Amino acid sequence: MNALGTLLLFPGGLALLLVALLAEWISRKLLARLQNRVGPRWFQPLADTVKLLAKEEVIPEGVHRVLFEFLPVLSLAAVLTAALAVPLFGVVPATSYAGDLIVTVYLLSLLTLCTSLAGLITDDRYAAMGGLRVLSQLFSYEAPFLLALLGPAVAAESWQITRITAHAGSNVWMLFTQPVGFVVAVIGLMGKLELSPFDAPEAHTEIVAGSLTEYSGRGLALFRLSRNVALVVGLTLVAALYLGGVSDPLAFAVKTLALLLVITTVQALFARLRIDQTIGLWWHYGVLLALGQWFLILIGKGAA
Amino acid sequence: MTTQPDSAATPKRFTIPIGPQHPALKEPGFFEFTVEGETVIGATLRLGYAHRGIEKAVVSRTWVQNLYLLERVCGICSHIHSLAYCLGVEKLAGVTPPPRAQAIRVLIAELERMHSHLLWLGVAAHDAGFETLFMYSWRDRETILDLFEQISGNRVNHSINTLGGVKFDLTAEQIVSVLKAVELMEERARYYLDLVRNDPMLGQRIRGIGTMSAAEAHRMGVVGPTARASGVGRDLRVEAPYAAYTAIPVVVMLETDGDLQARFIVRIREMFESCRIIRVLLDHLPEGDLQARMPRRIPEGETIARVEAPRGELFYFIKSNGADMPERIKLRTPTLCNLGSVLALCIGRQLADIPMLLIGTDPCFSCNDRAVVIHQAGNREKWTWEQFRRYGNEALR
Amino acid sequence: MRISTILGMALQSLFRVPATRSYPQERTPSPERLRGQLRWNPEKCTGCAVCVKDCPAVAIELLEVDKAAKRFVLRYHTDRCIFCSQCVQSCRFKCLSLSNEAWELAALDKQAFTVDYGRDEDIHALVEKPASTDDPPRL
Ligand code: SF4
Ligand code: SF4
């Protein structure tokens, strides 16, 4: 019963979904205010989701039906599974095992893969372009994001999220010891979630809605939800690893929120990068920075 | 219009349609781009989706009624269309509008230029994925729309022109609010100029992209700010001054880089020039009547009227046979002159640059739509009436 | 080199009012010259019908009750009117004006868009002529 509650109600499942919608609202509202607009009311993301769920799902001609319907479910399942191992709301995660950091990061990537496939299986040319762009972005952002998360892991000498957070909680914030890693992690997260200015894969003035162009109704709702959940999971992960552990749930919530606000503000400030610029930026700077940071940590470890 | 590669297509290429319904274009035009990966190697343009038959409709309406129909050719530069029409008809009738009317016409035209450029800045920012700039510039544009509402009573189709003059006078209080708005606009324009010059991320999207040399601009016959950004100083306010421009010399804003950034900068610098013109106008606002008497029937004859719309040269041909309705009105809008250049500029660019390149010319489809005969290489032919009809019907479908 | 030129303005925006006007909760008086619904003063009208002829949208009909006594009813089609104020210009007897208050003109049925102006008895005399709500006649 208890385990089921953890999975379905709190901190996983329902609570996570609601918080994910809340995060979307906070982000949209802040973005609106930064742009001097009014912005949505608090229940708008929920209303959007309900509306989409209630709408007819159009399945375009020429797609693999099963795959088309299965992909959104798979992506939501993937991000919800990813949530199991991270300390959501500062609560002890549902599961913890050696190497769960890697598993979590790759479960998050499964969402991206599903999004890409969703575009590639349709006959739509915008969706196909979007799918290709999602893949290119995945390849360029995966490495720096993972490297950035490995920094704290190396410092804590463990691949297990709970151990790393425990280490992070008992030492100086890694934001200060590994600032480069933090920046790379935040930007990597934005790139991973295709947030502006790294939203070339769904640049709607070029390729309409990118790989999700053909999706409507339930499928679109599930993809949107997974995106939001992935945002919360990603924020939790970065906050837990870089912003001093999870010992105090309230402080942790504040830290995560602050991180969300920072990410949203960054979204408002820049013009969209072209896909080649997005990728170039990462292979030129991101990876090098992350690697450099990593070597520094290793040398530091060796010296100690 | 088409610039497609030879038909020996390799399998890696595929075509991306942009339009007639597409988020990058709020108006219906149809572009087909052949891409190899992300690089564009061919482009085709097809127009005619919003052909409204205005040139036909005007010949069955009176001279006065046409004023309002032609004002609605374009939703953004509504004043300049009716201005061109009025200038032409007044020339035919041999009527000179009183000086105060001419000054008010220019005042509205310059306010309209500013609001058009701000609107464009927003659209361009939106296409670059820079939503914040989009929101700001459209917010600032409201100031001018409010002015229009105060002066004429309507925000978009001001209908301030009438044959032989203008309908609405400027009150002292309105002059004060115009001056206040001009001050605000100057401040905002300074901010935007700094932004498009120095913002590094926006710079990545606009600097050195879509470069068009002066020679190319000449060859492709581009007009308006697009030409001025390439160093071609075409501006009818200087070359063939009309209305109050005869008394107020306009400084042509020129940029020589010819890239997208230059097109941004030219338009924003023109806002400063507009502000200056408005100040001079209001300082020397002539007193007197607003309207000269116009005959109901316009004497037989034909004439052309050219004005500098926010997007470039706007051309009207007007022919009267002495009746109370025109016999023929032909209009050519600046977008038509500029669109051809987009196709040439697109080749070899990234797909992501295309919406930006297109927007760089500030296209307005609703005003340029008409039948276009597509000449493909080696396929020159005359169209019969039957073929024209079929083409027209297909475009409607 | 600045990373973002818009940061300052964005942060300022947080403390600005996000809406120009929260219509309909908050109403400001409309500008004096706002062009709203047409108004007609029957006292001065001579029945010259210039307004009818000049209206580009065929929004005005002048119905005769008694031509000799200069008794007319002006049937105005709000839904066709484009608020261009040409009729106001054309009327040499200043019978027409555009109201700056009546600008919220949405209605649920088409009938509401056909307005008869005139003396009450004249309008009654016309009662048998039902208001036409068809498409405007082609020019
Ligand atoms: S305002 Fe214009 S459209 Fe309306 S009734 Fe008068 S002339 Fe006709
Ligand atoms: S123009 Fe004036 S006077 Fe003549 S019919 Fe119209 S309202 Fe009456």
mmCIF file of C-alpha atoms and ligand atoms in Angstrom, chain C residues 38-42 44-53 60 62 72 74 87-96, ligand 2:
data_model
loop_
_atom_site.group_PDB
_atom_site.id
_atom_site.type_symbol
_atom_site.label_atom_id
_atom_site.label_comp_id
_atom_site.label_asym_id
_atom_site.label_seq_id
_atom_site.Cartn_x
_atom_site.Cartn_y
_atom_site.Cartn_z
ATOM 1 C CA LEU C 38 -24.320 56.453 -37.147
ATOM 2 C CA ARG C 39 -26.878 58.933 -35.805
ATOM 3 C CA TRP C 40 -29.384 60.852 -37.913
ATOM 4 C CA ASN C 41 -31.314 63.992 -37.246
ATOM 5 C CA PRO C 42 -34.516 63.964 -39.327
ATOM 6 C CA LYS C 44 -32.758 68.988 -41.171
ATOM 7 C CA CYS C 45 -32.788 66.273 -43.829
ATOM 8 C CA THR C 46 -33.841 67.345 -47.300
ATOM 9 C CA GLY C 47 -33.875 63.885 -48.775
ATOM 10 C CA CYS C 48 -31.131 64.620 -51.255
ATOM 11 C CA ALA C 49 -29.818 61.061 -50.798
ATOM 12 C CA VAL C 50 -26.202 62.057 -51.329
ATOM 13 C CA CYS C 51 -25.300 60.060 -48.249
ATOM 14 C CA VAL C 52 -26.911 56.977 -49.778
ATOM 15 C CA LYS C 53 -25.028 57.481 -52.994
ATOM 16 C CA ILE C 60 -27.864 53.552 -45.645
ATOM 17 C CA LEU C 62 -33.534 56.444 -47.279
ATOM 18 C CA PHE C 72 -38.156 60.198 -44.399
ATOM 19 C CA LEU C 74 -33.283 56.438 -42.549
ATOM 20 C CA CYS C 87 -21.815 60.125 -45.196
ATOM 21 C CA VAL C 88 -21.108 62.649 -42.464
ATOM 22 C CA GLN C 89 -18.836 64.476 -44.905
ATOM 23 C CA SER C 90 -21.285 64.287 -47.754
ATOM 24 C CA CYS C 91 -24.343 65.601 -45.970
ATOM 25 C CA ARG C 92 -24.428 69.304 -46.561
ATOM 26 C CA PHE C 93 -27.129 69.798 -43.951
ATOM 27 C CA LYS C 94 -25.204 68.203 -41.097
ATOM 28 C CA CYS C 95 -27.882 65.650 -40.281
ATOM 29 C CA LEU C 96 -25.491 62.788 -39.797
HETATM 30 S S1 SF4 D 2 -27.151 63.695 -47.255
HETATM 31 FE FE1 SF4 D 2 -28.064 64.579 -45.422
HETATM 32 S S2 SF4 D 2 -29.772 65.730 -46.197
HETATM 33 FE FE2 SF4 D 2 -29.195 64.377 -47.837
HETATM 34 S S3 SF4 D 2 -30.448 62.572 -47.504
HETATM 35 FE FE3 SF4 D 2 -28.560 62.172 -46.443
HETATM 36 S S4 SF4 D 2 -28.988 62.862 -44.387
HETATM 37 FE FE4 SF4 D 2 -30.551 63.732 -45.640
#
